[in-house]
Coordinates of C-alpha atoms in Angstrom, one line a residue:
M24 CA 0.0 0.0 0.0
E25 CA 1.6 3.2 -1.2
V26 CA 1.0 6.4 0.9
T27 CA 1.3 9.5 -1.2
M28 CA 2.2 12.8 0.6
Q29 CA -0.2 15.6 0.0
T30 CA 0.0 19.3 0.8
L31 CA -1.8 19.9 4.1
Q32 CA -4.9 22.1 3.7
N33 CA -7.6 23.1 6.2
K34 CA -9.8 20.1 6.9
A35 CA -7.9 18.0 4.4
A36 CA -10.0 15.0 3.4
P37 CA -8.7 11.7 4.7
K38 CA -7.6 9.1 2.2
I39 CA -9.2 5.7 2.1
S40 CA -6.7 2.8 2.6
A41 CA -5.8 0.1 0.2
K42 CA -5.0 -3.6 0.7
V43 CA -2.7 -4.3 3.6
E44 CA 0.0 -6.9 3.0
S45 CA 2.5 -6.3 5.8
V46 CA 2.0 -5.0 9.3
L47 CA 4.4 -4.1 12.2
I48 CA 2.9 -4.4 15.7
K49 CA 4.5 -2.2 18.4
V50 CA 3.9 -2.8 22.1
P51 CA 5.7 -0.8 24.9
L52 CA 8.2 -2.7 27.1
G53 CA 8.0 -3.0 30.9
D54 CA 5.5 -3.9 33.6
G55 CA 1.9 -2.9 33.2
Y56 CA 1.5 -3.8 29.6
E57 CA 0.5 -7.4 29.9
T58 CA -2.9 -6.7 28.3
A59 CA -1.3 -5.0 25.4
G60 CA 1.0 -7.9 24.9
Q61 CA -1.9 -10.4 24.9
V62 CA -3.8 -8.2 22.4
A63 CA -0.7 -8.1 20.2
D64 CA -0.5 -11.9 20.2
N65 CA -4.2 -12.2 19.3
L66 CA -4.0 -9.6 16.6
R67 CA -0.8 -11.2 15.1
L68 CA -2.4 -14.6 14.8
R69 CA -5.6 -13.3 13.3
L70 CA -3.7 -11.3 10.6
L71 CA -1.4 -14.2 9.9
D72 CA -4.4 -16.4 9.3
A73 CA -5.7 -13.9 6.8
G74 CA -2.4 -14.0 4.9
V75 CA -0.9 -10.7 6.1
K76 CA 2.8 -10.6 6.9
V77 CA 3.2 -9.6 10.6
D78 CA 6.3 -8.6 12.5
T79 CA 6.7 -7.6 16.1
I80 CA 10.3 -6.6 15.7
P81 CA 11.1 -4.2 12.8
L82 CA 12.8 -5.9 9.8
K83 CA 14.2 -4.4 6.7
R84 CA 10.9 -4.5 4.8
K85 CA 8.3 -1.9 3.7
Y86 CA 5.3 -2.0 6.0
D87 CA 1.9 -0.9 4.9
L88 CA 0.7 -0.2 8.5
V89 CA 2.1 0.0 12.0
V90 CA -0.3 -0.9 14.9
A91 CA 0.7 0.7 18.2
I92 CA -0.9 -1.0 21.2
G93 CA -0.6 1.1 24.4
G94 CA -1.4 4.6 25.6
D95 CA -1.3 7.9 23.8
G96 CA 2.4 8.2 24.5
T97 CA 3.1 4.9 22.7
M98 CA 0.9 6.1 19.8
M99 CA 2.6 9.5 19.6
R100 CA 6.2 8.1 19.6
T101 CA 5.3 5.4 17.1
A102 CA 3.5 7.8 14.7
Q103 CA 6.5 10.2 14.9
E104 CA 9.0 7.4 14.1
Y105 CA 7.1 5.9 11.2
S106 CA 5.6 9.0 9.7
R107 CA 9.2 9.8 8.8
K108 CA 9.2 6.6 6.7
G109 CA 5.8 7.3 5.1
V110 CA 4.0 4.6 7.0
P111 CA 0.7 5.3 8.9
T112 CA 0.1 4.2 12.5
L113 CA -3.1 2.8 13.8
G114 CA -3.5 3.1 17.6
V115 CA -5.2 0.5 19.9
N116 CA -5.8 1.8 23.4
G117 CA -4.1 -0.3 26.0
G118 CA -3.6 2.7 28.3
D119 CA -5.7 5.2 30.2
V120 CA -7.2 7.8 27.8
G121 CA -6.8 7.0 24.2
F122 CA -7.3 10.3 22.4
L123 CA -4.8 9.3 19.7
T124 CA -6.0 5.7 19.3
S125 CA -8.8 4.4 17.1
A126 CA -10.1 1.4 19.2
E127 CA -10.0 -0.2 22.6
A128 CA -8.0 -3.3 23.3
S129 CA -11.1 -5.3 23.9
D130 CA -12.1 -4.6 20.3
W131 CA -9.0 -6.3 18.8
E132 CA -10.9 -8.8 16.7
A133 CA -12.9 -6.0 15.0
V134 CA -9.6 -4.1 14.5
A135 CA -8.1 -7.2 12.8
N136 CA -11.1 -7.6 10.5
R137 CA -10.9 -3.9 9.5
I138 CA -7.2 -4.1 8.7
V139 CA -7.7 -7.2 6.6
S140 CA -10.5 -5.6 4.6
G141 CA -8.8 -2.2 4.4
D142 CA -11.7 -0.5 6.2
F143 CA -9.8 2.5 7.7
Q144 CA -8.8 6.0 6.6
I145 CA -5.3 7.6 6.5
E146 CA -5.2 11.1 7.9
E147 CA -2.3 13.5 7.3
R148 CA -2.2 15.6 10.4
L149 CA -0.3 18.8 11.0
A150 CA 3.0 18.4 12.9
L151 CA 5.3 21.2 14.2
A152 CA 9.0 21.8 14.1
A153 CA 10.8 23.9 16.7
T154 CA 14.2 25.6 16.4
V155 CA 16.3 27.0 19.3
G156 CA 19.7 28.3 18.1
K157 CA 21.3 25.3 16.4
S158 CA 18.9 22.8 18.0
R159 CA 15.9 21.7 16.0
V160 CA 13.2 19.1 16.5
G161 CA 10.5 18.1 14.0
L162 CA 7.3 16.1 13.9
V163 CA 6.1 17.5 17.1
T164 CA 2.7 15.9 17.8
N165 CA 1.1 17.9 20.7
E166 CA 2.8 21.2 21.5
V167 CA 5.8 23.4 21.8
L168 CA 6.0 25.4 25.0
I169 CA 8.3 27.7 26.9
R170 CA 8.1 27.7 30.7
H171 CA 9.8 29.3 33.7
P172 CA 11.2 26.7 36.1
Y173 CA 9.2 28.2 39.1
S174 CA 7.9 31.7 38.3
L175 CA 7.0 34.3 35.7
I176 CA 8.2 35.4 32.3
H177 CA 7.2 38.1 29.9
A178 CA 7.1 36.8 26.3
E179 CA 6.8 38.4 22.9
V180 CA 4.6 36.4 20.5
K181 CA 5.0 37.0 16.8
V182 CA 3.2 35.4 13.9
G183 CA 5.3 36.1 10.8
D184 CA 6.1 39.8 11.2
D185 CA 3.1 40.6 13.2
V186 CA 3.4 41.0 17.0
I187 CA 0.4 39.4 18.8
H188 CA 1.7 40.1 22.3
E189 CA 4.5 42.4 23.1
A190 CA 5.2 41.1 26.7
L191 CA 2.7 38.5 27.7
P192 CA 3.1 37.8 31.5
A193 CA 2.7 34.1 32.4
D194 CA 4.4 31.1 33.8
G195 CA 4.7 29.9 30.2
V196 CA 3.4 30.0 26.6
L197 CA 2.5 27.1 24.4
I198 CA 1.6 26.4 20.7
A199 CA -0.6 23.3 20.4
T200 CA -1.6 21.4 17.3
A201 CA -5.2 20.3 16.8
T202 CA -4.1 16.7 17.7
G203 CA -2.5 18.1 20.9
S204 CA -5.4 20.4 21.8
T205 CA -6.7 17.7 24.3
A206 CA -3.3 17.5 26.0
Y207 CA -1.6 20.3 28.0
N208 CA -3.6 23.0 26.1
S209 CA -6.9 21.7 27.5
S210 CA -5.4 21.4 31.0
V211 CA -4.7 25.1 31.0
G212 CA -8.2 26.0 29.7
G213 CA -7.6 26.0 26.0
P214 CA -10.1 25.1 23.3
I215 CA -10.5 21.6 21.9
V216 CA -9.9 21.6 18.2
S217 CA -11.0 18.8 15.8
P218 CA -8.0 16.6 15.1
S219 CA -8.5 16.9 11.4
S220 CA -7.9 20.7 11.6
T221 CA -4.6 22.3 10.6
S222 CA -5.1 25.2 13.0
V223 CA -2.9 25.6 16.0
V224 CA -3.7 27.2 19.4
L225 CA -1.7 29.9 21.1
N226 CA -2.3 29.6 24.9
A227 CA -0.7 30.8 28.1
I228 CA 0.1 28.9 31.4
S229 CA -1.3 30.9 34.3
P230 CA -1.3 34.4 32.7
T231 CA -1.4 37.2 35.2
V232 CA -3.7 39.4 33.0
L233 CA -7.4 38.9 33.2
N234 CA -8.1 39.6 29.6
F235 CA -6.0 36.9 28.0
R236 CA -7.8 34.5 25.7
A237 CA -6.4 31.5 23.8
Y238 CA -6.0 32.2 20.1
V239 CA -6.7 29.7 17.3
M240 CA -4.8 30.5 14.0
D241 CA -4.1 29.0 10.6
E242 CA -1.0 30.9 9.7
I243 CA 1.4 28.0 10.3
V244 CA -0.1 25.8 7.7
Q245 CA 0.2 28.8 5.3
G246 CA 3.9 28.8 5.8
K247 CA 4.4 31.4 8.5
Q248 CA 6.5 31.0 11.6
I249 CA 5.5 31.7 15.2
T250 CA 8.3 33.2 17.4
L251 CA 8.2 33.1 21.2
K252 CA 10.8 35.5 22.6
V253 CA 11.7 35.8 26.2
I254 CA 11.6 39.5 27.1
D255 CA 12.5 38.9 30.8
S256 CA 12.6 36.1 33.2
K257 CA 12.2 36.1 37.0
H258 CA 15.8 36.2 38.4
N259 CA 17.0 35.8 34.8
Q260 CA 16.5 32.1 35.1
P261 CA 16.8 30.1 31.9
V262 CA 13.3 29.4 30.4
A263 CA 12.8 25.8 29.3
V264 CA 11.7 24.9 25.7
L265 CA 9.8 21.7 25.5
A266 CA 8.5 19.8 22.5
D267 CA 6.1 17.1 23.4
G268 CA 7.6 17.2 26.9
Q269 CA 11.2 16.8 25.8
P270 CA 13.7 19.7 26.1
V271 CA 15.0 21.5 23.0
G272 CA 18.4 23.0 23.4
N273 CA 19.6 24.5 26.7
G274 CA 16.7 26.8 27.3
L275 CA 16.2 30.5 26.6
L276 CA 17.7 33.6 28.3
P277 CA 16.1 37.0 28.0
G278 CA 16.4 38.2 24.4
Q279 CA 16.5 34.6 23.0
S280 CA 13.6 32.9 21.2
V281 CA 12.2 29.7 19.8
T282 CA 10.8 29.5 16.2
I283 CA 7.9 27.2 15.5
E284 CA 6.7 26.2 12.1
K285 CA 5.0 23.5 10.1
S286 CA 7.1 20.2 10.0
Y287 CA 8.3 19.2 6.6
R288 CA 6.3 16.0 7.0
P289 CA 2.8 15.4 8.3
L290 CA 1.9 12.8 10.9
L291 CA 0.2 9.8 9.3
F292 CA -2.6 8.4 11.4
A293 CA -4.7 5.4 10.4
T294 CA -8.2 5.8 11.9
F295 CA -11.7 4.5 12.0
G296 CA -13.2 8.0 12.2
L297 CA -13.9 10.2 15.2
G298 CA -15.8 7.6 17.3
Q299 CA -13.0 6.6 19.7
Y300 CA -11.8 10.2 20.0
L301 CA -15.3 11.5 20.9
E302 CA -15.9 8.7 23.3
A303 CA -12.6 9.5 25.0
L304 CA -13.7 13.1 25.3
K305 CA -16.9 12.1 26.9
S306 CA -15.7 9.4 29.2
K307 CA -12.3 10.8 30.2
K308 CA -12.8 14.6 30.0
G309 CA -16.5 14.8 30.8
F310 CA -17.2 16.5 27.4
A311 CA -20.8 17.0 26.4
R312 CA -22.1 14.9 29.4

């Protein structure tokens, strides 16, 4: 099954999958993933019976699909790794929440049947890239943020050449993708954005101004950069830059900045539609209850 890269557009239509001939199943290592391991075994046997080549350890072959069985962290890391290779990832929730996954572990048999019949969609989702000095990280799934280790910063926020905030006072500032809008962004009161959207959210962590509102924008997918510049930092402490929770560079001192833009590749997600996502919103976040 060949996956063709397309230019991301707002509400880009998902592509219908083709026949699946080879699958890689990824399961996290360590204690607490016994259920995921059992589901992987069941799924592997069912796919093998249907004539699909299945590996649980990556080999030097072209895979049509990667199935990640675990939590959202497992799905995120797997999608980042294999999107670089042009291979979509299908998530099966063996963790707690499952916003990024397409089915629950208990539904493994239905998952197997849909893989065999090619009954899923391939979504190309916006990913971010962040640059700090000579340090750069791409295919960011959830968010890029700057954050003081224990107190307050003032940050300038620019979109292209336009200054949105001259000196936003907050503990931190983040740029979240639509996929990541249910992660840190929602925890600090930000809006939930449909995962098929190519919009990003500008949000602040504990802003000290009462009139701040999160801001949803489309400029990144249009090719513009967002720049977060530290104007000042409490006690001149270095401000951390985090991409999906991982540090980028050595942090920012006053006068330094991080540049955020569209990643050169999209994230490739194989999905069964919005059902699992909406159910996770309702059952785990209390949305629309």
